[in-house]
Short mmCIF file of C-alpha atoms in Angstrom, two decimals:
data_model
loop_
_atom_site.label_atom_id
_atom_site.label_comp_id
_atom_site.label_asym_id
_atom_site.label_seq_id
_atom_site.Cartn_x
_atom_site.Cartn_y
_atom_site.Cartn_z
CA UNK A 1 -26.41 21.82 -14.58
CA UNK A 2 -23.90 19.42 -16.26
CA UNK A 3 -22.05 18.52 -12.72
CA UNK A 4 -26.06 17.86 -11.41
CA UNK A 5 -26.74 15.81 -14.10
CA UNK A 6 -23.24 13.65 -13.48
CA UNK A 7 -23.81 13.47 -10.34
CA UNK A 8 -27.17 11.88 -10.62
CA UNK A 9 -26.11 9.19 -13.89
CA UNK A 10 -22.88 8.27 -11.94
CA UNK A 11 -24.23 7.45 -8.49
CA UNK A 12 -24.77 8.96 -5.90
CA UNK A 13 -22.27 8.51 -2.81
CA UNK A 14 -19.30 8.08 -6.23
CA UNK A 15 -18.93 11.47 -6.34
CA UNK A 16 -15.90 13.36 -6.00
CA UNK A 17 -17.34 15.85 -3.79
CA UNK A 18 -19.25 13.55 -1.27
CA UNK A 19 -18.28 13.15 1.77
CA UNK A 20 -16.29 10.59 3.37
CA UNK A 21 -18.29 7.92 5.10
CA UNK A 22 -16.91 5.49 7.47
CA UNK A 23 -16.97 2.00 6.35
CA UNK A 24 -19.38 0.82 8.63
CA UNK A 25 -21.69 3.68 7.86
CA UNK A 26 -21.42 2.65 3.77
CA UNK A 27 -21.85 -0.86 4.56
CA UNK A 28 -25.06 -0.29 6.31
CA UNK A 29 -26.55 2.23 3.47
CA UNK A 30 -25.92 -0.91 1.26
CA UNK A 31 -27.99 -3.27 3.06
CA UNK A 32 -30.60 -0.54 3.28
CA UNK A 33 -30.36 -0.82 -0.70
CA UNK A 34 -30.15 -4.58 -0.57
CA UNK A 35 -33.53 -4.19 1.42
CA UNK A 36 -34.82 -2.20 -0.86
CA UNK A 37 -34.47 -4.48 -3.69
CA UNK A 38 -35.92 -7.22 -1.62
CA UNK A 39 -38.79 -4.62 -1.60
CA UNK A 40 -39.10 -3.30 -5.11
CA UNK A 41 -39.01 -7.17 -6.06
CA UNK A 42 -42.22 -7.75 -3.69
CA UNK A 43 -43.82 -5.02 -4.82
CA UNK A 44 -43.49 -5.97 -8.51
CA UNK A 45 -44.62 -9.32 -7.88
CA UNK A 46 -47.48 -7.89 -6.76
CA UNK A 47 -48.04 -5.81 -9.48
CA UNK A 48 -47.79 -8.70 -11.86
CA UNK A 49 -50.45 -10.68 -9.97
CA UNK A 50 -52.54 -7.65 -10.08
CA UNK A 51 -52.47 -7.62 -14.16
CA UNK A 52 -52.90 -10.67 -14.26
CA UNK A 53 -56.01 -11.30 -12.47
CA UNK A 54 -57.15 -8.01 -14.44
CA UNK A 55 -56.16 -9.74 -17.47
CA UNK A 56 -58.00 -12.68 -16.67
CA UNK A 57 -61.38 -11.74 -15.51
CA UNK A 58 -61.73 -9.17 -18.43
CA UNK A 59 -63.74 -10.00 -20.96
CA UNK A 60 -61.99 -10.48 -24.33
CA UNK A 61 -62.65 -8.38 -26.69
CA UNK A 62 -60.33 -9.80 -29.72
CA UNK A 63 -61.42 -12.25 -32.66
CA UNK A 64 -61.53 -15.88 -31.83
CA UNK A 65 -59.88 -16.30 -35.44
CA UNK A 66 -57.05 -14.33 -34.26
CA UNK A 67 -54.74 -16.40 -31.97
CA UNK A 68 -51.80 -13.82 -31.57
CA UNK A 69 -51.74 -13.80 -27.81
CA UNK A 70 -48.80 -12.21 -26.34
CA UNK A 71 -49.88 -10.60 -22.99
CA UNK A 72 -50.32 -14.01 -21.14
CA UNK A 73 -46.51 -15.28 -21.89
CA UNK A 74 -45.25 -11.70 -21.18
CA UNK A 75 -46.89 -12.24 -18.00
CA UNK A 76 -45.44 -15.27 -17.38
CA UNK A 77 -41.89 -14.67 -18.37
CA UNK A 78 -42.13 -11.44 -16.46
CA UNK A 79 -43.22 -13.25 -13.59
CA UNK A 80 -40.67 -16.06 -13.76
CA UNK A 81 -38.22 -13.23 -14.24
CA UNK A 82 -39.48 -11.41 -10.79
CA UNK A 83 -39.11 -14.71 -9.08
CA UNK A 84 -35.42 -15.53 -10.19
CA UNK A 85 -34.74 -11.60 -9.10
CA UNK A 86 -36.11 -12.25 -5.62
CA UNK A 87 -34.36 -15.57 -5.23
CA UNK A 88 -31.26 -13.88 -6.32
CA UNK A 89 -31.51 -11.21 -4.48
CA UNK A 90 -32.14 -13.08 -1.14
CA UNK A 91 -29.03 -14.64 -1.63
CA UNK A 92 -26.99 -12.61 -2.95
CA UNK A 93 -25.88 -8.65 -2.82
CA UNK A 94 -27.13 -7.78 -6.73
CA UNK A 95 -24.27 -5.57 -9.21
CA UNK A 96 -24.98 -3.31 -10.34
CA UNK A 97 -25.30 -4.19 -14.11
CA UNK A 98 -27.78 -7.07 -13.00
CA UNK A 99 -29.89 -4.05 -11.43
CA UNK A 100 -29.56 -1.87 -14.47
CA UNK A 101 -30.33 -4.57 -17.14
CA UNK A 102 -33.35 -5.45 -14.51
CA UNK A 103 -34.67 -1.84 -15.11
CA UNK A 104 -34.40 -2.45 -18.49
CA UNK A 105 -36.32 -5.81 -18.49
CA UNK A 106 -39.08 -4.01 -16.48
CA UNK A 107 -39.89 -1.39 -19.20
CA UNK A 108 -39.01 -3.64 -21.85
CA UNK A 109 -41.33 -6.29 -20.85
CA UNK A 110 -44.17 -3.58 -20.23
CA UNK A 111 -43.45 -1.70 -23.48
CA UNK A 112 -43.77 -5.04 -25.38
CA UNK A 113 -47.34 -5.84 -23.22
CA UNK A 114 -48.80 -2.18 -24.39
CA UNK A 115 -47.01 -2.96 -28.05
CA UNK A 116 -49.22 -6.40 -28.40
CA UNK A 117 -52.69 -4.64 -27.76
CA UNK A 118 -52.85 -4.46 -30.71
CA UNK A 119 -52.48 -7.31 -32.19
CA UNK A 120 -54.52 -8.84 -29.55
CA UNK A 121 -57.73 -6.61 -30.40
CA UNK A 122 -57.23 -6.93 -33.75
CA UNK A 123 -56.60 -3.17 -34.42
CA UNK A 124 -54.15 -0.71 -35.93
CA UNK A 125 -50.61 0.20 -33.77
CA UNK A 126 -52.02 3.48 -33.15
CA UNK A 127 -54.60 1.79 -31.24
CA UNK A 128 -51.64 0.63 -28.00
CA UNK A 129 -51.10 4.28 -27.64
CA UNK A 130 -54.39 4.86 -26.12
CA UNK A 131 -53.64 1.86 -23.60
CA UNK A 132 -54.13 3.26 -19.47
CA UNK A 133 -51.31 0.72 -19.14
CA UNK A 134 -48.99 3.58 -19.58
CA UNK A 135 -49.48 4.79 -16.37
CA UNK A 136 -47.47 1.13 -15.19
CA UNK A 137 -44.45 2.95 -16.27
CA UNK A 138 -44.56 5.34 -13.52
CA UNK A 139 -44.89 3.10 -11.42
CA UNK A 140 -41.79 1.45 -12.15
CA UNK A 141 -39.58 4.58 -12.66
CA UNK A 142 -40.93 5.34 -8.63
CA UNK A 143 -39.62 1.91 -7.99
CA UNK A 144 -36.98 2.53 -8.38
CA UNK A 145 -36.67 5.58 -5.60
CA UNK A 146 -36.45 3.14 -3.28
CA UNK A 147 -33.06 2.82 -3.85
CA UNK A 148 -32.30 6.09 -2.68
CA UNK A 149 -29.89 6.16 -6.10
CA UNK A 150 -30.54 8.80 -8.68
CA UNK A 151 -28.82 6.89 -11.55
CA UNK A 152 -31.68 3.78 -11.72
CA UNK A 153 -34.44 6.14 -11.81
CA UNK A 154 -33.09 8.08 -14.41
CA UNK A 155 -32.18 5.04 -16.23
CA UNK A 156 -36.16 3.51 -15.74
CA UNK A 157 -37.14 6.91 -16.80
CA UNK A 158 -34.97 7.22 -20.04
CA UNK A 159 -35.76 3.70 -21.28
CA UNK A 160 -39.03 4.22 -21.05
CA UNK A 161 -39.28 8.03 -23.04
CA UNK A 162 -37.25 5.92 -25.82
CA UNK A 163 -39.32 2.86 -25.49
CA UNK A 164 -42.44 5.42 -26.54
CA UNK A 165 -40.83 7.24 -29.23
CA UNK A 166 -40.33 3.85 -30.78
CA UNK A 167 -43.69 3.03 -30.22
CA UNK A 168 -44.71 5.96 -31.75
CA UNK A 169 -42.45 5.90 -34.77
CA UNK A 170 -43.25 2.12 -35.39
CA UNK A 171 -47.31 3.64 -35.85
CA UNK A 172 -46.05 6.30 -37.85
CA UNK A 173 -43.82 3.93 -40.06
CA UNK A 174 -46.30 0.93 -40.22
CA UNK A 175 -49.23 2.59 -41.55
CA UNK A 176 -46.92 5.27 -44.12
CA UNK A 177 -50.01 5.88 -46.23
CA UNK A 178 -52.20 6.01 -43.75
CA UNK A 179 -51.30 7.24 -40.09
CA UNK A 180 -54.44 8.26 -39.19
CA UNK A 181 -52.48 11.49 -38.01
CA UNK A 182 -54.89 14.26 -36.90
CA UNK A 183 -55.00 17.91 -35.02
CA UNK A 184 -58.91 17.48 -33.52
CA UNK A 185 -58.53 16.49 -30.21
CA UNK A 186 -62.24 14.91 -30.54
CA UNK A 187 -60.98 12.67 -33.33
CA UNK A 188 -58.11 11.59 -31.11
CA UNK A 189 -60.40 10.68 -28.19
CA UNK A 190 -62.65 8.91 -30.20
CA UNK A 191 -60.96 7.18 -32.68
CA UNK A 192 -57.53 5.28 -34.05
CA UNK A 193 -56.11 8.59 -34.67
CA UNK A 194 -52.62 9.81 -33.35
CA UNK A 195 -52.12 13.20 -32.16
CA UNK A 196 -48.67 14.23 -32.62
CA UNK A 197 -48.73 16.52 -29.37
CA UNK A 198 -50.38 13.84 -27.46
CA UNK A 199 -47.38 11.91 -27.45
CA UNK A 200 -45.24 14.10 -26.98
CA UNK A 201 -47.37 15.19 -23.96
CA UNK A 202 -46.53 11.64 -22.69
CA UNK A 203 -43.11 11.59 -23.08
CA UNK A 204 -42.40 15.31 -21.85
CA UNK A 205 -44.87 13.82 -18.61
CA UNK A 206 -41.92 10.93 -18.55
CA UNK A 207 -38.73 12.40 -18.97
CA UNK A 208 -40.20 15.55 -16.55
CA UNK A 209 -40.96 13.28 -13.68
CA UNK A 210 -37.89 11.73 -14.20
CA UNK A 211 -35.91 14.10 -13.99
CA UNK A 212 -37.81 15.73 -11.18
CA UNK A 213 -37.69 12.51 -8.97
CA UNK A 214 -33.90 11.64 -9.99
CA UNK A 215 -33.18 15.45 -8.52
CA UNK A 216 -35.73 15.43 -5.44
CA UNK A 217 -33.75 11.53 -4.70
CA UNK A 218 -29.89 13.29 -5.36
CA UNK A 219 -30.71 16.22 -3.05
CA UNK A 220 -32.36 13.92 -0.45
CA UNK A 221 -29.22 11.66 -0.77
CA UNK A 222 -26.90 14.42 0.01
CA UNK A 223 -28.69 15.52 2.83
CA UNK A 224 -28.62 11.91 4.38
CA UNK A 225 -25.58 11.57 4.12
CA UNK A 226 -24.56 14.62 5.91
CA UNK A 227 -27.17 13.81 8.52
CA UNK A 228 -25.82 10.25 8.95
CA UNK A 229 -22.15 11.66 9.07
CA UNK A 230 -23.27 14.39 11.74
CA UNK A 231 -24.99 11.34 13.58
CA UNK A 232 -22.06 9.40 13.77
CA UNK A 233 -19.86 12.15 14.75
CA UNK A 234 -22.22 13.00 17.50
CA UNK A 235 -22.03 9.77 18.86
CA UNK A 236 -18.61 9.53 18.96
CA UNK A 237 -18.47 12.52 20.45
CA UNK A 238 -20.80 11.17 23.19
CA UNK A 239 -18.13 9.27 24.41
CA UNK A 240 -16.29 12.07 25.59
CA UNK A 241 -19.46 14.44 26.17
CA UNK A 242 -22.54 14.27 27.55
CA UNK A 243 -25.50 13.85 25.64
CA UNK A 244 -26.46 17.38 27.16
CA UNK A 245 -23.24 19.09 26.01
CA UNK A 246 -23.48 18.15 22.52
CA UNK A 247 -27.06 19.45 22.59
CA UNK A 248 -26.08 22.59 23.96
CA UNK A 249 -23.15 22.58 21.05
CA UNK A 250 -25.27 21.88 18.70
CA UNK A 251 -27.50 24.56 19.49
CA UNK A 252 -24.93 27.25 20.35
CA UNK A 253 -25.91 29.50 17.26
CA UNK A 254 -29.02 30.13 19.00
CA UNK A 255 -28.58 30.06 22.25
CA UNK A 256 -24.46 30.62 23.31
CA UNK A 257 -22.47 31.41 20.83
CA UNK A 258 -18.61 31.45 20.66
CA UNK A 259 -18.03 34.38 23.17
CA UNK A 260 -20.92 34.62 24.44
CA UNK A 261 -21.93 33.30 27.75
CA UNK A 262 -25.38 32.84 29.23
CA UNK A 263 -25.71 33.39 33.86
CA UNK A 264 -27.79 30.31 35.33
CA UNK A 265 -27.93 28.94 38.89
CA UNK A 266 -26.59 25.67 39.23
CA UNK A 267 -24.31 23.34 41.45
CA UNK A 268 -20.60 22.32 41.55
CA UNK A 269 -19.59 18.74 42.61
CA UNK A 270 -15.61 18.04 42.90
CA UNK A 271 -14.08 14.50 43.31
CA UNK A 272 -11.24 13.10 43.70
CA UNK A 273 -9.90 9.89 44.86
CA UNK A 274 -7.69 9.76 48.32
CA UNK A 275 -3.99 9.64 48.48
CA UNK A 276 -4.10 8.54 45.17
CA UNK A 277 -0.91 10.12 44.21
CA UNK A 278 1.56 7.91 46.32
CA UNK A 279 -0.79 5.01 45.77
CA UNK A 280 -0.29 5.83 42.11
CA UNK A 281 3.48 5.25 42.45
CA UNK A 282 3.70 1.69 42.36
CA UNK A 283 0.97 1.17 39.80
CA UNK A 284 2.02 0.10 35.92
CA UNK A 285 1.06 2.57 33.13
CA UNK A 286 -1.48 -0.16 32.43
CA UNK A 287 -2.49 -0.85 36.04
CA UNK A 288 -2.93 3.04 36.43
CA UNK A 289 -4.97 3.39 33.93
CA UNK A 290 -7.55 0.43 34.13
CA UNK A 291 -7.52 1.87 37.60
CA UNK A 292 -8.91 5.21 36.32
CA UNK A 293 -11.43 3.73 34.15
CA UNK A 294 -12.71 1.76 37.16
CA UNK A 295 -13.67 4.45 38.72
CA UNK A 296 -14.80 6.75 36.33
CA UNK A 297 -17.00 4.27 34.86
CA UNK A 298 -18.37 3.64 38.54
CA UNK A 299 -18.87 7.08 39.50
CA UNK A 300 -19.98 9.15 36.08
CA UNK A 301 -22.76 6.78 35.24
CA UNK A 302 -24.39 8.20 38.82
CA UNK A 303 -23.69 11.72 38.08
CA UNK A 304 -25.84 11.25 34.70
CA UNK A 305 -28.37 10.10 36.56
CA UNK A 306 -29.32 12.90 38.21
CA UNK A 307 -28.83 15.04 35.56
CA UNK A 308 -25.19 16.12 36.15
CA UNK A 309 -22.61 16.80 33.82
CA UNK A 310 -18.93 15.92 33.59
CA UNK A 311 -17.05 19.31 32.81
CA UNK A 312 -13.45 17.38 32.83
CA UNK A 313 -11.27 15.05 34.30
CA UNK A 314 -7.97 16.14 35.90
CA UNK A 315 -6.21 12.92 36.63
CA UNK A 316 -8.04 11.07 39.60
CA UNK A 317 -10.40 14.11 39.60
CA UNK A 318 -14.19 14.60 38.50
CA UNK A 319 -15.67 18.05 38.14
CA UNK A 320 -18.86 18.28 37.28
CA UNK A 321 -22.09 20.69 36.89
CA UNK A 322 -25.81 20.11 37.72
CA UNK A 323 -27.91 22.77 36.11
CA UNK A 324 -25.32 24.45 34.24
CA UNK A 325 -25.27 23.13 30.60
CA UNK A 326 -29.39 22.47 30.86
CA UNK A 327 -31.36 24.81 32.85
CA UNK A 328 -32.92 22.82 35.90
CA UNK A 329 -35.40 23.47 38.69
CA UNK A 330 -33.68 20.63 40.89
CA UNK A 331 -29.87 21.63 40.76
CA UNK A 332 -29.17 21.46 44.70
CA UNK A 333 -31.78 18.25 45.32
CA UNK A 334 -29.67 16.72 42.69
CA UNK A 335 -26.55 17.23 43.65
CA UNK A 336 -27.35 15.83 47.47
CA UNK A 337 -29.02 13.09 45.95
CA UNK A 338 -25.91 12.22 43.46
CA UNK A 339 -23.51 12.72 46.23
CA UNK A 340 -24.99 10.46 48.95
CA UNK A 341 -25.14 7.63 45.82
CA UNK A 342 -21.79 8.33 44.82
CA UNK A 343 -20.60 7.28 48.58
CA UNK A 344 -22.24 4.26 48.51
CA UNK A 345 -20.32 3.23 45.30
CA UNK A 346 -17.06 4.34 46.62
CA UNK A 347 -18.25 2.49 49.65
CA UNK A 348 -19.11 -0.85 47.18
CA UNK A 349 -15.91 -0.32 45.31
CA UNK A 350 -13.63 -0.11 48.13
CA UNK A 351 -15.27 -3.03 49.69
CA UNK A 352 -14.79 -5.11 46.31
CA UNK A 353 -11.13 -4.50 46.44
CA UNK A 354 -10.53 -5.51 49.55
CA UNK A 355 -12.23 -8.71 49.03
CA UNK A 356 -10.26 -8.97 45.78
CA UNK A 357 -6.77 -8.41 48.24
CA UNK A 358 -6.51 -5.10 46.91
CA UNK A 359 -6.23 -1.68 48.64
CA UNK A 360 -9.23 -0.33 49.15
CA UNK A 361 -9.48 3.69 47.58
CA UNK A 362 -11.80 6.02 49.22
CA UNK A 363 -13.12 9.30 47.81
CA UNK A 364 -13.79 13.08 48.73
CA UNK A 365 -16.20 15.25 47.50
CA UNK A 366 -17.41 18.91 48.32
CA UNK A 367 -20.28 20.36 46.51
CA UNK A 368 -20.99 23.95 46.55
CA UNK A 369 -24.13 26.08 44.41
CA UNK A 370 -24.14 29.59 43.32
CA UNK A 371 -24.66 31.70 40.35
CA UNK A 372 -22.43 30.38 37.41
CA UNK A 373 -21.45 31.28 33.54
CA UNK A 374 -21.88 29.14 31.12
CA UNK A 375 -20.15 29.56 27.64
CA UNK A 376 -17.84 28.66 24.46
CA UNK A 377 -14.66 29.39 24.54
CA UNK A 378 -11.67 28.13 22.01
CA UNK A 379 -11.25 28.88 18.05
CA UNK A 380 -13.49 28.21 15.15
CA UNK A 381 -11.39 24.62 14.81
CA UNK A 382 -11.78 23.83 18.32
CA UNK A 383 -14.48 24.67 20.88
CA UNK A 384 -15.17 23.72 24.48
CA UNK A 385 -17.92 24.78 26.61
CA UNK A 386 -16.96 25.95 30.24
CA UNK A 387 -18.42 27.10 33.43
CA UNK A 388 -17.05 29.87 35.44
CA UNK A 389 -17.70 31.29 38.68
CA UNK A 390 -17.15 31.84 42.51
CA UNK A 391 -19.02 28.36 43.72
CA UNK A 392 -16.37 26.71 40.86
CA UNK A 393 -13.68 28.04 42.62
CA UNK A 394 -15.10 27.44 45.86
CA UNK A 395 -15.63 23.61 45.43
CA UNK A 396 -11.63 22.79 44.85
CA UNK A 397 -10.90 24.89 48.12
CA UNK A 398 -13.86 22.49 49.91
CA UNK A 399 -12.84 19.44 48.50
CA UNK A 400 -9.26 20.49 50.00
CA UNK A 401 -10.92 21.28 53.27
CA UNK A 402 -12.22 18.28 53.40
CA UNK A 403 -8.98 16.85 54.59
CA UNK A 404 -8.88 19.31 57.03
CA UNK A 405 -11.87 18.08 58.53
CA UNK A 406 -11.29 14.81 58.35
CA UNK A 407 -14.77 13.61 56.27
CA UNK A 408 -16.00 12.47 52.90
CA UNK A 409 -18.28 14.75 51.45
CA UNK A 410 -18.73 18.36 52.53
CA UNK A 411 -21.66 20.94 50.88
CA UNK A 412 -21.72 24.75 51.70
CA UNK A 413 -25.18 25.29 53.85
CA UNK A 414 -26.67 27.28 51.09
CA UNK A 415 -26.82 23.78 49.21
CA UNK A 416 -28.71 21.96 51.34
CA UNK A 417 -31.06 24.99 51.97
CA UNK A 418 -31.30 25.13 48.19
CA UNK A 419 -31.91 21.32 48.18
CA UNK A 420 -34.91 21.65 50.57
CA UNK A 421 -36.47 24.87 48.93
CA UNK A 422 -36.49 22.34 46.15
CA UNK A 423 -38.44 19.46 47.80
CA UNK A 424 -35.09 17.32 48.65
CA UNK A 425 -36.13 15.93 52.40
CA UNK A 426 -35.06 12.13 53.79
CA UNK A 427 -35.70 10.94 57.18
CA UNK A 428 -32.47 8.63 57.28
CA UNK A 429 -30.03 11.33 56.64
CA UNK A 430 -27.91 12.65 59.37
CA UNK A 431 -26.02 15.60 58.21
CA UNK A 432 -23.96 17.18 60.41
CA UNK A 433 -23.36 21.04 60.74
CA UNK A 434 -19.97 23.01 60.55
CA UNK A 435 -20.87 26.54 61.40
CA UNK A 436 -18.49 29.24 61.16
CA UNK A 437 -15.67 27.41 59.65
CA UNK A 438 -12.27 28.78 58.01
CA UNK A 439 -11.65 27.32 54.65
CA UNK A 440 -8.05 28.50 53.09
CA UNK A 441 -8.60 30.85 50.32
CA UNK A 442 -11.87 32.01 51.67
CA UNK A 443 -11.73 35.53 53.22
CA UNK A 444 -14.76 34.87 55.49
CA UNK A 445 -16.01 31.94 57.48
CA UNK A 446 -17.82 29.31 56.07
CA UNK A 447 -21.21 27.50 57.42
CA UNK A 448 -20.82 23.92 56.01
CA UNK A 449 -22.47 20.80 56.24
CA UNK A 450 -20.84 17.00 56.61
CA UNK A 451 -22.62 14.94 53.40
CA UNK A 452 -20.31 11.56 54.71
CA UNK A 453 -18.17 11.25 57.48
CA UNK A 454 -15.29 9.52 57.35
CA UNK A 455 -14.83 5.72 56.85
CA UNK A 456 -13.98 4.09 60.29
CA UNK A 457 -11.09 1.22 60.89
#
């Protein structure tokens, strides 16, 4: 209980045990709270201008003889006091010992408002404890919530249980011979008379709340920030997954656990760039690598777009999955479609070069579908997800063969039959069959089908 209650009276995100937040992600939870303020102050000015019409168009009930008249200059100072907060606060970032003696005006200035009732009405101090104007307190103790710190609420909240027990002891030690204390509820209700457990109904009903709120706001802090940490690690991960990965990661308890693999028809696309590797050779680190990124950043972007996914890069090489990580109706259409697009980049790219008075790089790609295994493999510290099967190991012997054959972009047949079956049909393209063909490291022929011929010179 004691390491709760520190927690919560020395701040929340302070904590030894909390975790570690990047900069940027602390800076923007403290304009949140700066916003906040801006907030709480608008919303108090609004409660002031809500008492005070209420003030003003009730009808008075006090002595004309009797010209002790506190509530209207409370009003005022509080209200010149909510103005200089919201002036301050839109110009500067507010300590917090300005926000904690704020909390303190709030209740103070409220406390003294109920406390002059009295006087006002011409009636005995036990008469402010039946003021409805208690319920304002709650009000500002939720207030303060909006802070999304513990350690204000519970500071609104304890000024104002020991703002009542004063109250209540200045009744008690004002009228000494005659406290009007009674035990009929009746009495209480309808008369000056104090009821000892009323009171302390009221300030059990404070400090409960309280405490209630300050926990419900400490628990919801935690959680945010663990969300907001898990956020910003998966978007740094997105940089080196797809969006669809770290989905399926994030959901491998249920659905593919470490071990466990999960059978799902999908496609295989293989790229790589050609004869990069002598090209390569007179290329700086630098040069090599800006290189690289030029092309990934030219050729991934269209693989997303039709739903693919980027297993790895090997060098100059792009391997990735349609249907694998996501289950997908449209595997083999989207695989054509991604392949004839990523052509016409390569085709864009190596035209840009050459205008530039650089070599121009072409590409080749094969692209096979089949029945593949998808799963998590690695260590509790480390996990990947992979993809495993025959049309995997098929697509680096095509996108070999492609060489062989002298073309761009080869498919197995049973793509493009897969393709159709799943409503992939164009009138302008003109693939060309290869039945019957012998692809090294394939113990049977092979009916494939030319995606892009070769580029002619």
């Amino acid at each position: 209980m004691l390491p709760v209650l520190g927690r919560i009276l020395w701040g929340d995100g302070e904590r030894s045990d909390a975790l570690v937040l990047p900069d940027r992600i602390r800076a923007n939870i403290k304009r949140q709270q700066q916003d906040s303020e801006k907030l709480i102050g608008w919303i108090q000015l609004g409660i002031v201008s809500i008492f005070s019409t209420l003030y003003a168009v009730s009808p008075g009930a006090f002595t004309i003889s009797n010209n002790i008249r506190l509530v209207p200059y409370i009003l005022i100072t509080y209200f010149v006091f909510t103005i200089l907060r919201l002036y301050l606060v839109y110009r500067h970032t507010l300590p917090g010992w300005f926000i904690s003696l704020s909390v303190i005006a709030d209740i103070a200035l409220l406390m003294i408002t109920i406390w002059s009732f009295h006087l006002q009405y011409d009636q005995p101090p036990s008469f402010y404890l039946k003021a409805p104007t208690l319920l304002y307190i709650f009000i500002f103790i939720a207030l303060r919530a909006l802070r999304f710190e513990a350690r204000y609420v519970v500071l609104a909240g304890g000024v104002s249980a020991l703002g009542w027990v004063l109250m209540f002891l200045y009744v008690i030690l004002v009228e000494p011979g005659n406290p009007m204390i009674t035990r009929d509820y009746v009495q209480y209700l309808t008369t000056n008379s104090v009821l000892i457990g009323g009171e302390l109904d009221k300030i059990i009903s404070i400090v409960m709340v309280t405490g209630i709120l300050a926990l419900a706001i400490s628990r919801a802090r935690g959680l945010l920030e663990r969300s907001v940490a898990e956020g910003d690690k998966a978007r740094s991960l997105s940089r080196f997954f797809a969006p669809a990965v770290i989905e399926q990661m994030a959901a491998a308890e249920k659905e593919v656990s470490l071990g466990q693999g999960t059978e799902r028809e999908a496609a295989i696309l293989m790229m790589d760039l050609r004869g990069f590797t002598p090209f390569s050779q007179n290329l700086s680190p630098n040069d090599l690598i800006c290189l690289i990124v030029d092309y990934q950043s030219r050729m991934v972007p269209i693989i997303r777009k039709y739903n693919g996914v980027v297993d790895r890069f090997e060098g100059d090489g792009i391997i990735a999955s349609f249907g694998s990580v996501r289950e997908s109706k449209t595997y083999a259409a989207d695989v054509v479609k991604a392949t004839l697009e990523l052509i016409e980049a390569a085709d864009a790219w190596a035209a840009e070069r050459q205008a530039n008075g650089e070599i121009p790089i072409n590409v080749g790609i094969a692209v096979t579908a089949g029945t593949i295994i998808f799963g998590i493999i690695g260590d509790e510290q480390r996990l990947e997800y992979t993809i495993l099967g025959d049309c995997v190991n098929l697509s680096a012997k095509l996108e070999k063969h492609t060489k062989a054959e002298n073309v761009r972009a080869l498919a197995s047949a049973e793509v493009i039959a897969r393709a159709k079956e799943q409503g992939y049909e164009s009138s302008t393209d003109n693939f060309r069959a290869l039945p019957g063909r012998a692809v090294e490291g394939v113990d049977h022929t092979m009916d494939l089908v030319v995606l892009a011929e070769q580029v002619k010179t």
